[in-house]
Amino acid sequence: MFARRILLSAIAACGLANVYAQGIDQLPAAERHVRAIELLRNGEHDVATAMLRDLYEGEPDTTTYLYDYVVALAWSQQDVVALSLEPELDPELAPLYVIDAIAKSARNARAYEVAIKWYLRAIELEPDELDYRIGLALTHAEAGQYQEADSVFAALPREQRATTTVVAA
């Protein structure tokens, strides 16, 4: 596994990632998906994002491809492109890792109302997760909704309000 990571890093460093990916397009979609996720986790965001885009465009009804493409876009800081796919996501069905990614992308793209919607959904699913509440509060603050931001922070339990993360935010 370590040797494979070194190989992938060397391929990327040499600008040969596309050459490596060329043979992958001959594999079945499920195997290409697995490979794309491996590349994404190994930091090969550009190649993985292109592979996931191709999978999604080839099979737009496969929600797993949509979900992972949105996450890859978020990880590669292509927030506006990720946000363009937001209308295709169902807040009731999307997994938490996708909700987190689209909320952050929306906030980064300054689509504050969209970000607020997704952070609220994340909090609904994981009410004790501090990161979602901080994301929501910061989104309100960046949107100029200071009272709402204060309300989010004020609603935190006392022990969470005293954490370094909250104080820094």
PDB file of C-alpha atoms in Angstrom:
ATOM      1  CA  MET A   1       0.000   0.000   0.000  1.00  0.00           C
ATOM      2  CA  PHE A   2       2.826   2.394   0.872  1.00  0.00           C
ATOM      3  CA  ALA A   3       4.576   1.633  -2.419  1.00  0.00           C
ATOM      4  CA  ARG A   4       1.339   2.327  -4.288  1.00  0.00           C
ATOM      5  CA  ARG A   5       1.020   5.739  -2.615  1.00  0.00           C
ATOM      6  CA  ILE A   6       4.587   6.575  -3.570  1.00  0.00           C
ATOM      7  CA  LEU A   7       3.846   5.508  -7.143  1.00  0.00           C
ATOM      8  CA  LEU A   8       0.704   7.662  -7.279  1.00  0.00           C
ATOM      9  CA  SER A   9       2.600  10.635  -5.839  1.00  0.00           C
ATOM     10  CA  ALA A  10       5.405  10.142  -8.356  1.00  0.00           C
ATOM     11  CA  ILE A  11       2.919   9.894 -11.202  1.00  0.00           C
ATOM     12  CA  ALA A  12       1.239  13.126 -10.103  1.00  0.00           C
ATOM     13  CA  ALA A  13       4.550  14.898  -9.583  1.00  0.00           C
ATOM     14  CA  CYS A  14       5.608  13.995 -13.117  1.00  0.00           C
ATOM     15  CA  GLY A  15       2.327  15.182 -14.557  1.00  0.00           C
ATOM     16  CA  LEU A  16       1.558  11.641 -15.680  1.00  0.00           C
ATOM     17  CA  ALA A  17      -1.647  11.172 -13.747  1.00  0.00           C
ATOM     18  CA  ASN A  18      -3.712  11.393 -16.926  1.00  0.00           C
ATOM     19  CA  VAL A  19      -1.555   8.694 -18.513  1.00  0.00           C
ATOM     20  CA  TYR A  20      -2.181   6.486 -15.476  1.00  0.00           C
ATOM     21  CA  ALA A  21      -5.914   7.195 -15.674  1.00  0.00           C
ATOM     22  CA  GLN A  22      -6.154   6.370 -19.381  1.00  0.00           C
ATOM     23  CA  GLY A  23      -6.128   2.628 -18.795  1.00  0.00           C
ATOM     24  CA  ILE A  24      -8.756   2.962 -16.095  1.00  0.00           C
ATOM     25  CA  ASP A  25     -11.475   3.940 -18.571  1.00  0.00           C
ATOM     26  CA  GLN A  26     -11.465   0.345 -19.821  1.00  0.00           C
ATOM     27  CA  LEU A  27     -12.559  -0.954 -16.405  1.00  0.00           C
ATOM     28  CA  PRO A  28     -16.194  -1.462 -15.361  1.00  0.00           C
ATOM     29  CA  ALA A  29     -17.802   1.616 -13.785  1.00  0.00           C
ATOM     30  CA  ALA A  30     -17.811   0.126 -10.278  1.00  0.00           C
ATOM     31  CA  GLU A  31     -14.054  -0.517 -10.435  1.00  0.00           C
ATOM     32  CA  ARG A  32     -13.370   2.957 -11.845  1.00  0.00           C
ATOM     33  CA  HIS A  33     -15.374   4.357  -8.940  1.00  0.00           C
ATOM     34  CA  VAL A  34     -13.252   2.466  -6.421  1.00  0.00           C
ATOM     35  CA  ARG A  35     -10.074   3.692  -8.117  1.00  0.00           C
ATOM     36  CA  ALA A  36     -11.337   7.280  -8.191  1.00  0.00           C
ATOM     37  CA  ILE A  37     -12.050   7.190  -4.463  1.00  0.00           C
ATOM     38  CA  GLU A  38      -8.575   5.769  -3.808  1.00  0.00           C
ATOM     39  CA  LEU A  39      -7.023   8.579  -5.837  1.00  0.00           C
ATOM     40  CA  LEU A  40      -9.149  11.171  -4.058  1.00  0.00           C
ATOM     41  CA  ARG A  41      -8.104   9.878  -0.638  1.00  0.00           C
ATOM     42  CA  ASN A  42      -4.476   9.911  -1.767  1.00  0.00           C
ATOM     43  CA  GLY A  43      -4.728  13.599  -2.611  1.00  0.00           C
ATOM     44  CA  GLU A  44      -5.001  13.179  -6.388  1.00  0.00           C
ATOM     45  CA  HIS A  45      -7.996  15.495  -6.495  1.00  0.00           C
ATOM     46  CA  ASP A  46      -7.798  16.565 -10.138  1.00  0.00           C
ATOM     47  CA  VAL A  47      -7.630  13.054 -11.572  1.00  0.00           C
ATOM     48  CA  ALA A  48     -10.220  11.693  -9.130  1.00  0.00           C
ATOM     49  CA  THR A  49     -12.587  14.585  -9.800  1.00  0.00           C
ATOM     50  CA  ALA A  50     -12.326  14.055 -13.562  1.00  0.00           C
ATOM     51  CA  MET A  51     -12.984  10.337 -13.149  1.00  0.00           C
ATOM     52  CA  LEU A  52     -15.975  10.951 -10.882  1.00  0.00           C
ATOM     53  CA  ARG A  53     -17.312  13.575 -13.287  1.00  0.00           C
ATOM     54  CA  ASP A  54     -17.125  11.052 -16.131  1.00  0.00           C
ATOM     55  CA  LEU A  55     -18.870   8.412 -14.029  1.00  0.00           C
ATOM     56  CA  TYR A  56     -21.599  10.839 -12.998  1.00  0.00           C
ATOM     57  CA  GLU A  57     -22.123  12.133 -16.538  1.00  0.00           C
ATOM     58  CA  GLY A  58     -22.223   8.566 -17.852  1.00  0.00           C
ATOM     59  CA  GLU A  59     -24.720   7.426 -15.217  1.00  0.00           C
ATOM     60  CA  PRO A  60     -26.487  10.524 -13.833  1.00  0.00           C
ATOM     61  CA  ASP A  61     -29.102   8.417 -12.055  1.00  0.00           C
ATOM     62  CA  THR A  62     -26.472   6.714  -9.892  1.00  0.00           C
ATOM     63  CA  THR A  63     -26.618   8.860  -6.768  1.00  0.00           C
ATOM     64  CA  THR A  64     -23.377   7.459  -5.384  1.00  0.00           C
ATOM     65  CA  TYR A  65     -21.528   8.971  -8.344  1.00  0.00           C
ATOM     66  CA  LEU A  66     -23.268  12.313  -7.790  1.00  0.00           C
ATOM     67  CA  TYR A  67     -22.449  12.253  -4.081  1.00  0.00           C
ATOM     68  CA  ASP A  68     -18.794  11.425  -4.562  1.00  0.00           C
ATOM     69  CA  TYR A  69     -18.412  13.899  -7.417  1.00  0.00           C
ATOM     70  CA  VAL A  70     -19.793  16.699  -5.210  1.00  0.00           C
ATOM     71  CA  VAL A  71     -17.392  15.736  -2.418  1.00  0.00           C
ATOM     72  CA  ALA A  72     -14.437  15.594  -4.837  1.00  0.00           C
ATOM     73  CA  LEU A  73     -15.326  19.054  -6.117  1.00  0.00           C
ATOM     74  CA  ALA A  74     -15.511  20.368  -2.557  1.00  0.00           C
ATOM     75  CA  TRP A  75     -12.188  18.782  -1.616  1.00  0.00           C
ATOM     76  CA  SER A  76     -10.547  20.283  -4.699  1.00  0.00           C
ATOM     77  CA  GLN A  77     -12.009  23.706  -3.835  1.00  0.00           C
ATOM     78  CA  GLN A  78     -14.220  23.822  -6.914  1.00  0.00           C
ATOM     79  CA  ASP A  79     -17.016  25.187  -4.769  1.00  0.00           C
ATOM     80  CA  VAL A  80     -18.976  26.934  -7.521  1.00  0.00           C
ATOM     81  CA  VAL A  81     -19.110  23.736  -9.596  1.00  0.00           C
ATOM     82  CA  ALA A  82     -20.128  21.733  -6.510  1.00  0.00           C
ATOM     83  CA  LEU A  83     -22.806  24.313  -5.784  1.00  0.00           C
ATOM     84  CA  SER A  84     -24.155  23.983  -9.331  1.00  0.00           C
ATOM     85  CA  LEU A  85     -25.062  20.370  -8.481  1.00  0.00           C
ATOM     86  CA  GLU A  86     -26.838  21.296  -5.234  1.00  0.00           C
ATOM     87  CA  PRO A  87     -30.330  21.299  -6.805  1.00  0.00           C
ATOM     88  CA  GLU A  88     -29.830  17.627  -7.676  1.00  0.00           C
ATOM     89  CA  LEU A  89     -29.273  16.695  -4.026  1.00  0.00           C
ATOM     90  CA  ASP A  90     -32.185  15.645  -1.852  1.00  0.00           C
ATOM     91  CA  PRO A  91     -31.637  16.844   1.732  1.00  0.00           C
ATOM     92  CA  GLU A  92     -33.699  13.936   3.042  1.00  0.00           C
ATOM     93  CA  LEU A  93     -31.620  11.296   1.248  1.00  0.00           C
ATOM     94  CA  ALA A  94     -28.114  12.738   0.987  1.00  0.00           C
ATOM     95  CA  PRO A  95     -25.602  11.172   3.392  1.00  0.00           C
ATOM     96  CA  LEU A  96     -24.002  13.368   6.025  1.00  0.00           C
ATOM     97  CA  TYR A  97     -20.599  13.465   4.294  1.00  0.00           C
ATOM     98  CA  VAL A  98     -22.278  15.014   1.228  1.00  0.00           C
ATOM     99  CA  ILE A  99     -24.326  17.425   3.340  1.00  0.00           C
ATOM    100  CA  ASP A 100     -21.135  18.579   5.035  1.00  0.00           C
ATOM    101  CA  ALA A 101     -19.340  19.062   1.705  1.00  0.00           C
ATOM    102  CA  ILE A 102     -22.151  21.001   0.020  1.00  0.00           C
ATOM    103  CA  ALA A 103     -22.677  23.205   3.091  1.00  0.00           C
ATOM    104  CA  LYS A 104     -18.990  24.158   3.103  1.00  0.00           C
ATOM    105  CA  SER A 105     -18.933  24.717  -0.656  1.00  0.00           C
ATOM    106  CA  ALA A 106     -22.021  26.913  -0.454  1.00  0.00           C
ATOM    107  CA  ARG A 107     -20.465  28.955   2.338  1.00  0.00           C
ATOM    108  CA  ASN A 108     -17.178  29.278   0.435  1.00  0.00           C
ATOM    109  CA  ALA A 109     -19.102  30.393  -2.667  1.00  0.00           C
ATOM    110  CA  ARG A 110     -21.015  32.923  -0.527  1.00  0.00           C
ATOM    111  CA  ALA A 111     -24.342  31.218  -1.227  1.00  0.00           C
ATOM    112  CA  TYR A 112     -25.295  31.778   2.379  1.00  0.00           C
ATOM    113  CA  GLU A 113     -28.957  30.761   2.282  1.00  0.00           C
ATOM    114  CA  VAL A 114     -28.016  27.473   0.626  1.00  0.00           C
ATOM    115  CA  ALA A 115     -25.261  26.909   3.193  1.00  0.00           C
ATOM    116  CA  ILE A 116     -27.662  27.637   6.052  1.00  0.00           C
ATOM    117  CA  LYS A 117     -30.159  25.113   4.663  1.00  0.00           C
ATOM    118  CA  TRP A 118     -27.537  22.360   4.524  1.00  0.00           C
ATOM    119  CA  TYR A 119     -25.966  23.182   7.909  1.00  0.00           C
ATOM    120  CA  LEU A 120     -29.417  23.027   9.490  1.00  0.00           C
ATOM    121  CA  ARG A 121     -29.934  19.605   7.911  1.00  0.00           C
ATOM    122  CA  ALA A 122     -26.558  18.437   9.234  1.00  0.00           C
ATOM    123  CA  ILE A 123     -27.482  19.644  12.728  1.00  0.00           C
ATOM    124  CA  GLU A 124     -30.810  17.852  12.442  1.00  0.00           C
ATOM    125  CA  LEU A 125     -28.950  14.603  11.710  1.00  0.00           C
ATOM    126  CA  GLU A 126     -26.083  15.148  14.178  1.00  0.00           C
ATOM    127  CA  PRO A 127     -27.250  17.629  16.824  1.00  0.00           C
ATOM    128  CA  ASP A 128     -24.166  17.180  19.001  1.00  0.00           C
ATOM    129  CA  GLU A 129     -21.614  17.820  16.239  1.00  0.00           C
ATOM    130  CA  LEU A 130     -19.960  21.130  17.074  1.00  0.00           C
ATOM    131  CA  ASP A 131     -18.486  21.708  13.594  1.00  0.00           C
ATOM    132  CA  TYR A 132     -21.922  22.045  12.004  1.00  0.00           C
ATOM    133  CA  ARG A 133     -23.037  24.599  14.570  1.00  0.00           C
ATOM    134  CA  ILE A 134     -19.836  26.582  14.076  1.00  0.00           C
ATOM    135  CA  GLY A 135     -20.314  26.414  10.305  1.00  0.00           C
ATOM    136  CA  LEU A 136     -23.873  27.661  10.695  1.00  0.00           C
ATOM    137  CA  ALA A 137     -22.859  30.499  13.014  1.00  0.00           C
ATOM    138  CA  LEU A 138     -19.994  31.584  10.754  1.00  0.00           C
ATOM    139  CA  THR A 139     -22.285  31.464   7.726  1.00  0.00           C
ATOM    140  CA  HIS A 140     -24.773  33.743   9.489  1.00  0.00           C
ATOM    141  CA  ALA A 141     -21.951  36.105  10.472  1.00  0.00           C
ATOM    142  CA  GLU A 142     -20.495  36.207   6.951  1.00  0.00           C
ATOM    143  CA  ALA A 143     -23.994  36.943   5.616  1.00  0.00           C
ATOM    144  CA  GLY A 144     -24.260  39.876   8.017  1.00  0.00           C
ATOM    145  CA  GLN A 145     -26.844  38.077  10.151  1.00  0.00           C
ATOM    146  CA  TYR A 146     -25.085  38.787  13.421  1.00  0.00           C
ATOM    147  CA  GLN A 147     -28.011  38.186  15.755  1.00  0.00           C
ATOM    148  CA  GLU A 148     -28.594  34.750  14.221  1.00  0.00           C
ATOM    149  CA  ALA A 149     -24.881  33.955  14.585  1.00  0.00           C
ATOM    150  CA  ASP A 150     -24.963  35.018  18.236  1.00  0.00           C
ATOM    151  CA  SER A 151     -28.075  32.888  18.787  1.00  0.00           C
ATOM    152  CA  VAL A 152     -26.349  29.806  17.390  1.00  0.00           C
ATOM    153  CA  PHE A 153     -23.349  30.327  19.675  1.00  0.00           C
ATOM    154  CA  ALA A 154     -25.547  31.138  22.671  1.00  0.00           C
ATOM    155  CA  ALA A 155     -27.487  27.907  22.174  1.00  0.00           C
ATOM    156  CA  LEU A 156     -24.338  25.821  22.575  1.00  0.00           C
ATOM    157  CA  PRO A 157     -23.949  24.023  25.875  1.00  0.00           C
ATOM    158  CA  ARG A 158     -21.654  25.911  28.259  1.00  0.00           C
ATOM    159  CA  GLU A 159     -18.838  23.322  27.990  1.00  0.00           C
ATOM    160  CA  GLN A 160     -18.823  23.632  24.177  1.00  0.00           C
ATOM    161  CA  ARG A 161     -18.801  27.430  24.252  1.00  0.00           C
ATOM    162  CA  ALA A 162     -15.579  27.337  26.261  1.00  0.00           C
ATOM    163  CA  THR A 163     -13.692  25.169  23.760  1.00  0.00           C
ATOM    164  CA  THR A 164     -10.751  26.578  21.832  1.00  0.00           C
ATOM    165  CA  THR A 165     -12.570  25.935  18.546  1.00  0.00           C
ATOM    166  CA  VAL A 166     -15.562  28.070  19.480  1.00  0.00           C
ATOM    167  CA  VAL A 167     -13.479  30.834  21.041  1.00  0.00           C
ATOM    168  CA  ALA A 168     -11.339  31.008  17.884  1.00  0.00           C
ATOM    169  CA  ALA A 169     -14.426  31.147  15.634  1.00  0.00           C
TER     170      ALA A 169
END
